[in-house]
N, CA and C of each residue as an Amber inpcrd file, in Angstrom:
protein
   273
  31.5450000  89.0970000 150.2140000  32.4990000  90.5980000 151.0890000
  32.9990000  90.8650000 149.7050000  32.2140000  90.6210000 147.8760000
  33.0710000  90.6950000 146.9380000  33.3250000  92.2120000 147.2360000
  34.3580000  93.3330000 146.7870000  34.2700000  94.9710000 146.7870000
  34.3420000  95.1200000 148.7430000  34.9800000  94.5390000 149.6940000
  34.7440000  94.5970000 150.7500000  35.5300000  95.6410000 150.8830000
  37.0380000  93.9850000 150.9830000  38.4010000  95.0130000 151.0450000
  39.0940000  95.2840000 149.9820000  38.9860000  95.5450000 148.9550000
  39.0360000  95.6350000 147.5730000  38.3000000  96.0100000 146.5800000
  37.7070000  97.1670000 146.9120000  37.1600000  97.7900000 145.5610000
  37.0300000  97.5070000 144.5180000  38.3550000  97.4650000 143.3930000
  39.4900000  97.9190000 142.4690000  39.1590000  96.4950000 142.3130000
  39.3940000  95.3990000 142.3180000  39.3390000  93.2760000 142.4990000
  38.5800000  93.5540000 141.5520000  39.3880000  93.0570000 140.6250000
  38.6440000  93.0980000 138.5810000  39.0500000  91.5740000 138.5430000
  38.4020000  91.0890000 138.6550000  37.9420000  88.7770000 138.5050000
  38.7800000  88.9460000 137.1460000  38.8640000  89.2640000 136.0660000
  39.1210000  89.2840000 134.8500000  40.3080000  89.3200000 134.5330000
  40.8560000  90.3120000 135.2620000  42.0900000  90.7570000 135.0990000
  43.4970000  90.2860000 136.6450000  42.7350000  90.0170000 137.9480000
  43.4270000  89.2750000 139.1350000  43.4270000  88.2410000 139.5870000
  42.5460000  86.9740000 138.8240000  42.4370000  86.3600000 138.8000000
  43.3410000  85.2720000 137.6940000  44.0300000  84.7880000 137.7820000
  44.3720000  83.7140000 137.2620000  44.2300000  81.6660000 137.9450000
  43.7450000  81.3510000 136.9280000  43.4410000  79.7270000 137.0400000
  44.3950000  79.0590000 136.4290000  45.2430000  79.3870000 135.4110000
  45.7250000  77.9880000 134.1140000  47.9720000  78.8380000 134.7170000
  48.4060000  79.3240000 135.9830000  49.7510000  79.8280000 136.0210000
  49.9190000  78.2620000 135.7090000  51.6420000  78.4960000 135.7840000
  52.4810000  77.6130000 135.7620000  53.8710000  77.0190000 136.4410000
  52.7370000  76.2330000 137.6190000  53.2780000  76.1300000 139.0180000
  54.5460000  75.5190000 138.5130000  55.7240000  74.9940000 137.2620000
  57.0610000  75.5850000 137.2640000  57.9220000  76.1560000 137.5250000
  57.3510000  77.5810000 137.5570000  57.8010000  78.7050000 137.9680000
  57.6480000  79.2480000 139.5360000  56.8850000  79.2830000 139.9040000
  57.0670000  78.9010000 141.1120000  58.4270000  78.9420000 142.2490000
  58.8220000  79.7830000 142.4940000  60.4150000  79.3140000 143.4480000
  60.2020000  79.5830000 144.8020000  59.3310000  80.1490000 145.4690000
  58.4780000  79.6520000 146.8990000  57.3770000  79.6750000 147.1860000
  56.8760000  78.8900000 148.1410000  55.6550000  78.6640000 148.4970000
  55.8790000  79.4910000 149.9710000  54.8950000  79.4300000 151.0850000
  55.0060000  80.4860000 152.2820000  53.2820000  79.9540000 152.7760000
  52.5200000  80.5590000 154.0200000  51.0820000  80.3680000 154.5360000
  51.2360000  81.2740000 155.6440000  50.0160000  81.5510000 155.5940000
  49.3270000  82.6180000 156.3450000  48.4420000  81.4310000 157.3300000
  48.1120000  81.6940000 158.5750000  47.0180000  81.2340000 158.9090000
  46.0080000  82.2220000 160.0040000  45.4020000  82.6290000 159.8210000
  44.1060000  82.6920000 161.2300000  43.1190000  82.1900000 161.4480000
  43.7550000  81.3470000 162.9110000  42.8160000  80.5450000 163.6130000
  41.3830000  80.7370000 163.3390000  40.8860000  82.0010000 163.7920000
  39.4350000  82.1430000 163.9400000  38.7480000  81.1740000 164.5940000
  37.2020000  81.3310000 164.6530000  36.7140000  80.7020000 165.3440000
  34.7480000  81.2920000 165.1470000  34.9130000  82.3930000 165.9600000
  33.8370000  82.9230000 165.2670000  33.4780000  83.1350000 164.2800000
  34.3430000  84.2590000 163.6560000  35.0950000  84.6250000 162.4770000
  35.4410000  83.1410000 161.7260000  35.3350000  83.7660000 160.1760000
  35.8480000  82.2530000 159.4460000  37.7660000  82.4850000 159.8450000
  38.1610000  81.6380000 160.1650000  40.0000000  81.0140000 160.0070000
  39.7350000  81.0600000 158.7130000  41.0620000  80.7320000 158.2660000
  42.4450000  80.3940000 156.8230000  43.3700000  80.5090000 157.3530000
  43.4490000  79.4720000 155.9800000  44.7060000  78.8130000 155.9650000
  45.0690000  79.4150000 154.4970000  46.1890000  80.6900000 154.1140000
  46.3400000  80.3480000 152.7630000  47.8450000  80.4290000 152.3500000
  47.6980000  79.5110000 151.3240000  49.3540000  79.6260000 150.6450000
  49.3370000  79.9710000 149.7210000  50.1790000  80.9780000 149.3790000
  51.1330000  81.6690000 148.2470000  52.5780000  81.2540000 147.9950000
  52.2040000  81.8350000 146.9300000  53.8450000  81.0060000 145.6830000
  54.0500000  82.0010000 144.9600000  55.5470000  82.5410000 145.1580000
  56.4330000  83.5330000 144.6160000  57.0990000  83.1240000 143.3000000
  57.1910000  83.7770000 141.7020000  57.5780000  82.6340000 140.9770000
  59.1260000  84.1460000 140.7420000  59.4850000  83.7700000 139.7650000
  61.1760000  84.3490000 139.7810000  60.6470000  85.6270000 139.1150000
  59.3660000  85.8750000 138.6090000  59.1250000  87.1120000 138.0270000
  58.4450000  88.9420000 139.2410000  58.5160000  87.7470000 140.2440000
  58.5290000  89.0860000 141.1530000  56.7120000  88.7500000 141.2850000
  56.1930000  87.8610000 140.9720000  54.5370000  87.6540000 140.7150000
  54.6120000  86.8340000 142.4010000  53.2560000  87.3040000 142.6740000
  52.5800000  86.6490000 144.3520000  51.6610000  86.5880000 143.9670000
  51.1490000  84.5120000 144.0380000  49.8340000  83.9810000 143.3020000
  49.3880000  83.2050000 144.8030000  47.8210000  83.2960000 144.8000000
  47.3200000  83.2520000 145.7890000  46.4520000  81.2220000 145.3210000
  47.8680000  80.4380000 145.6250000  47.6570000  79.2570000 145.3750000
  46.2360000  78.4020000 146.4260000  46.4670000  78.1720000 147.2970000
  45.4010000  77.2070000 147.8130000  44.8790000  78.1850000 148.9420000
  43.3720000  77.9290000 149.3930000  42.9650000  78.3270000 150.6150000
  42.8130000  77.5440000 151.7500000  42.1000000  77.6030000 152.6840000
  41.2470000  76.3870000 153.8120000  40.4210000  77.6640000 154.8290000
  39.4560000  77.5630000 155.2240000  38.4340000  77.9970000 155.2020000
  37.4260000  77.3390000 155.7870000  37.0170000  78.0070000 157.2240000
  36.0710000  77.4490000 157.7260000  36.0010000  78.1640000 159.5590000
  34.8290000  77.8820000 160.1250000  34.3640000  78.5430000 161.6950000
  34.4560000  77.3640000 162.4310000  34.5160000  77.5460000 163.9460000
  33.9060000  77.1650000 164.4340000  35.1280000  75.7240000 164.4130000
  36.3130000  76.0160000 163.6900000  37.7520000  74.9460000 164.5880000
  38.2410000  74.7990000 165.3180000  38.7070000  74.1270000 166.0520000
  39.6450000  74.1110000 167.0310000  40.5940000  74.0860000 166.4970000
  41.8630000  74.4430000 167.2430000  43.0790000  74.3680000 167.0380000
  43.8200000  72.9560000 166.7000000  43.3290000  71.6780000 166.9730000
  44.0760000  70.6970000 165.9370000  43.5330000  70.6970000 164.7400000
  42.3010000  70.9010000 164.5630000  42.0320000  70.7500000 162.9750000
  42.6490000  71.5110000 162.3110000  42.8310000  72.8980000 162.3090000
  43.5250000  73.6870000 161.6960000  46.0240000  73.2290000 162.0630000
  45.9680000  72.4210000 162.8920000  47.6590000  71.8480000 163.1400000
  47.3180000  70.7530000 161.8840000  46.2900000  69.8810000 162.0490000
  46.1330000  68.8040000 160.8350000  46.3670000  69.8250000 159.3660000
  45.2310000  70.6370000 158.8820000  45.1030000  71.6340000 157.9960000
  46.8160000  72.4730000 157.3760000  47.1640000  72.3210000 158.6000000
  49.3350000  72.9460000 158.3170000  49.2040000  71.9260000 157.5820000
  49.8870000  70.1950000 158.3940000  50.2900000  69.4050000 158.0650000
  49.7820000  68.9990000 156.7290000  48.3770000  69.0980000 156.5880000
  48.7340000  68.4570000 154.5660000  49.4450000  69.6120000 153.8480000
  48.5930000  70.7290000 153.8760000  49.2540000  71.6490000 153.3780000
  51.6540000  71.7710000 153.4710000  52.0490000  71.2700000 153.8780000
  53.1590000  71.0250000 154.3170000  53.4660000  69.8310000 153.3430000
  52.3630000  68.2120000 153.3730000  52.9020000  67.3870000 152.8200000
  52.7700000  68.0820000 151.5530000  52.1610000  68.7940000 150.6780000
  51.2550000  68.7710000 149.3900000  52.8170000  69.7880000 149.2720000
  53.2900000  71.2720000 149.5430000  53.7610000  71.7790000 148.9630000
  55.3560000  71.7030000 149.6140000  55.6630000  71.1460000 150.8370000
  57.4710000  70.5210000 150.8350000  57.2020000  71.6170000 152.6590000
  57.9770000  71.6040000 152.7510000  58.6000000  71.5630000 154.4830000
  58.3310000  73.7260000 154.2060000  57.0860000  74.2230000 154.3390000
  57.1680000  75.9230000 153.5130000  56.7380000  76.0270000 155.2160000
  57.3020000  77.8700000 155.3750000  56.8540000  78.5300000 156.5770000
  55.7550000  78.7540000 156.2810000  54.6110000  78.3090000 157.5330000
  53.1940000  78.8680000 157.8880000  53.6340000  79.6800000 159.0310000
  53.3220000  81.4090000 159.0610000  53.0280000  81.9900000 159.5850000
  51.2240000  82.3820000 160.5080000  51.4060000  81.8090000 161.7510000
  49.5460000  82.0000000 161.9650000  49.5480000  83.2900000 162.9530000
  48.8240000  83.6960000 162.9030000  47.9320000  84.6670000 163.8250000
  47.8710000  84.6060000 165.3300000  48.4350000  85.7980000 165.8750000
  48.7110000  84.8140000 167.3590000  47.6230000  86.6020000 168.5610000
  47.0600000  86.9930000 167.6000000  45.8320000  87.8630000 168.0190000
  45.1410000  87.8930000 168.8850000  45.0330000  86.7240000 168.8620000
  43.3940000  85.7410000 169.9750000  44.5520000  84.5000000 170.4400000
  43.6650000  84.3970000 172.2770000  44.5100000  83.0810000 172.3500000
  43.7660000  82.3100000 172.1810000
């Protein structure tokens, strides 16, 4: 999917592998259950300078809801009691 969503994406300027976790002031996550298309659980962090970072991601196809719930519990264990918004587009 390179360039499929963000045609102007430039890995040299928009990918950061060495951010300072101590600057993150809040974490939150989004969950798309997927199934036939890949589902994703994305964890974001905001710092005190107004920057948002994609901190962590889990992606898989053909996973049942219980599997995703387990992943959400792992995220909460790792990042604290963060808010997770789930896509409700499909039953």
